[in-house]
C-alpha positions as a Python dict, from the first residue, in 0.01 Angstrom:
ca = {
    (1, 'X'): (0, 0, 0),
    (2, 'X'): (160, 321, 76),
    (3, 'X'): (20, 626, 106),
    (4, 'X'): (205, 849, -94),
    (5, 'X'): (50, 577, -350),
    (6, 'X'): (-307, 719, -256),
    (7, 'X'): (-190, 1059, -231),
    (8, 'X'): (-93, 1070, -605),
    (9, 'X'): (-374, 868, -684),
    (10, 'X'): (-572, 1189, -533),
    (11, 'X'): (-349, 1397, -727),
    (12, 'X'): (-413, 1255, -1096),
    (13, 'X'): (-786, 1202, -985),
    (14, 'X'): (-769, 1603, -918),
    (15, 'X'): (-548, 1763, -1144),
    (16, 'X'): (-652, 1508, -1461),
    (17, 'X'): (-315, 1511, -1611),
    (18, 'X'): (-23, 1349, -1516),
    (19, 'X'): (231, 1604, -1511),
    (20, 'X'): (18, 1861, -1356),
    (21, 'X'): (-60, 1595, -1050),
    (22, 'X'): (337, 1540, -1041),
    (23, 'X'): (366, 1949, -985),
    (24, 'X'): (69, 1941, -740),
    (25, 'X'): (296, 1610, -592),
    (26, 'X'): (647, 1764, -623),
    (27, 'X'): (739, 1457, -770),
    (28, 'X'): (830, 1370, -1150),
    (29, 'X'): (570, 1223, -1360),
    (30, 'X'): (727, 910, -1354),
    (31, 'X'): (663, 841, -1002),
    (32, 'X'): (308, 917, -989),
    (33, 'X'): (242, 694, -1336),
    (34, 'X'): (476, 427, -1103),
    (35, 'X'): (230, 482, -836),
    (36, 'X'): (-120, 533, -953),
    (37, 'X'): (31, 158, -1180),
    (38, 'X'): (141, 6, -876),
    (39, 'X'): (-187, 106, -664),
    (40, 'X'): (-369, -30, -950),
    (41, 'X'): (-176, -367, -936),
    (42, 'X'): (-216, -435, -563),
    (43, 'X'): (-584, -334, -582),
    (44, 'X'): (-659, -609, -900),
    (45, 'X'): (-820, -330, -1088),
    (46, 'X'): (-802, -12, -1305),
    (47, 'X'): (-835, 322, -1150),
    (48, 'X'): (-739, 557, -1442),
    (49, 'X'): (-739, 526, -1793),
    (50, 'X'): (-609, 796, -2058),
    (51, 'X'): (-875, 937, -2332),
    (52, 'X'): (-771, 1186, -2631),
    (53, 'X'): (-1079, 1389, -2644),
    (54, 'X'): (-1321, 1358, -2886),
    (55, 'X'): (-1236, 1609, -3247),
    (56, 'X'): (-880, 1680, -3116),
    (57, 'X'): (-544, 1657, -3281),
    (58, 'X'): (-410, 1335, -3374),
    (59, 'X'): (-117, 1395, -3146),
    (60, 'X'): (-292, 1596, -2862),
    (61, 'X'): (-194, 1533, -2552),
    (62, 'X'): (-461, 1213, -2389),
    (63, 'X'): (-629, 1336, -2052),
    (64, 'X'): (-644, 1104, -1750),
    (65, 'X'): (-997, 1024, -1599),
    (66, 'X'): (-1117, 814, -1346),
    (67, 'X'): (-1265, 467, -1428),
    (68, 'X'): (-1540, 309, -1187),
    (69, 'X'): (-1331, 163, -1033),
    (70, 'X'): (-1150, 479, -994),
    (71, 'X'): (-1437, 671, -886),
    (72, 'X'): (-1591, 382, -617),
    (73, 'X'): (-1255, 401, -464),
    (74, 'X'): (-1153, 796, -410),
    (75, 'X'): (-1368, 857, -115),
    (76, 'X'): (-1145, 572, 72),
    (77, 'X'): (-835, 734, -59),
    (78, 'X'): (-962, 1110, 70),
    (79, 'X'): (-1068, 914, 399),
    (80, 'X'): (-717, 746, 423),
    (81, 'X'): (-486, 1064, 395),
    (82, 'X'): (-729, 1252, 622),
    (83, 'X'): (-634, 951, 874),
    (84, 'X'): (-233, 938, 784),
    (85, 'X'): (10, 1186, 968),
    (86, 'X'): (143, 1470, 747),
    (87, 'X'): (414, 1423, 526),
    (88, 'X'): (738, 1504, 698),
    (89, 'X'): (906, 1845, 564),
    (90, 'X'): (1194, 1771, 361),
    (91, 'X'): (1519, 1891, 454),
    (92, 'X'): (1662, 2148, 177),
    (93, 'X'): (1531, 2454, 50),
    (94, 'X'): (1768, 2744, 53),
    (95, 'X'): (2157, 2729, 171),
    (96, 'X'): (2215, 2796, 539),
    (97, 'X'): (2537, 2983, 581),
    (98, 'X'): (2826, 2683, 738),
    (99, 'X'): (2925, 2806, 1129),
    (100, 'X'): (3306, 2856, 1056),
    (101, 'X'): (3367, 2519, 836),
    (102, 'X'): (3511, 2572, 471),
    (103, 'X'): (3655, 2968, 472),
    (104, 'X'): (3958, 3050, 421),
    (105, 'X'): (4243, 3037, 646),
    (106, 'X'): (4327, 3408, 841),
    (107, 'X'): (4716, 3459, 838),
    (108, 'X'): (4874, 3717, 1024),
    (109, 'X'): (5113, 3940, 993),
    (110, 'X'): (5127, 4199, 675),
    (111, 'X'): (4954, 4165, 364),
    (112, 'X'): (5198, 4094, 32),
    (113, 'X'): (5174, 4387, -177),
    (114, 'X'): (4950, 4371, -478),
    (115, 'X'): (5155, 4261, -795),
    (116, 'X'): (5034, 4335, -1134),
    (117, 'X'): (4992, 4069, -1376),
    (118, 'X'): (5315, 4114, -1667),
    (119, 'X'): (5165, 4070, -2040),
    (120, 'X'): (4815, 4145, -2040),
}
């Protein structure tokens, strides 16, 4: 069990939608559904289950809620990340500027005179 696996478990269990708890993740909604399935496999039971609410659209969009099981277990999973060391910042974000690596040669001596361009 990993426990980025609990942390989007959290997530869903939060948020109550699955791409909502992958924005709250910054991960893609396939990899929380992968995780929340694949906590629920190594656990032996279901955690979350999708319901269309009751009156709505025939193709509204289902929410995710917590089953018993679900519910029973979220108090471990809050007590488990509270345990587990921070996540580790990612490297990335914005550019940093390279120290002398990829710019252009300098030559020396005098520039070439500007030439314009015949035909246009």
């Amino acid at each position: 069990m990993d426990i980025s696996q609990i942390r989007h478990f959290l997530a869903v269990a939060d948020e109550g939608d699955w791409s909502r708890a992958a924005n709250a993740a910054h991960v893609s909604r396939a990899t929380v559904q992968a995780s929340v399935a694949e906590l629920e496999e190594l656990r032996g039971e279901k955690l979350v289950r999708e319901v269309v609410p009751a009156g709505a659209e025939p193709d509204a969009k289902p929410l995710v809620e917590l089953t018993a099981a679900g519910i029973a277990y979220r108090p471990a999973a809050r007590a488990a990340v509270a345990k587990a060391p921070a996540p580790a910042a990612k490297a990335g974000g914005r550019a940093k500027a390279s120290k002398g690596r990829g710019r252009a040669p300098v030559v020396k001596g005098e520039p070439k005179p500007f030439k314009k361009r015949q035909g246009r």
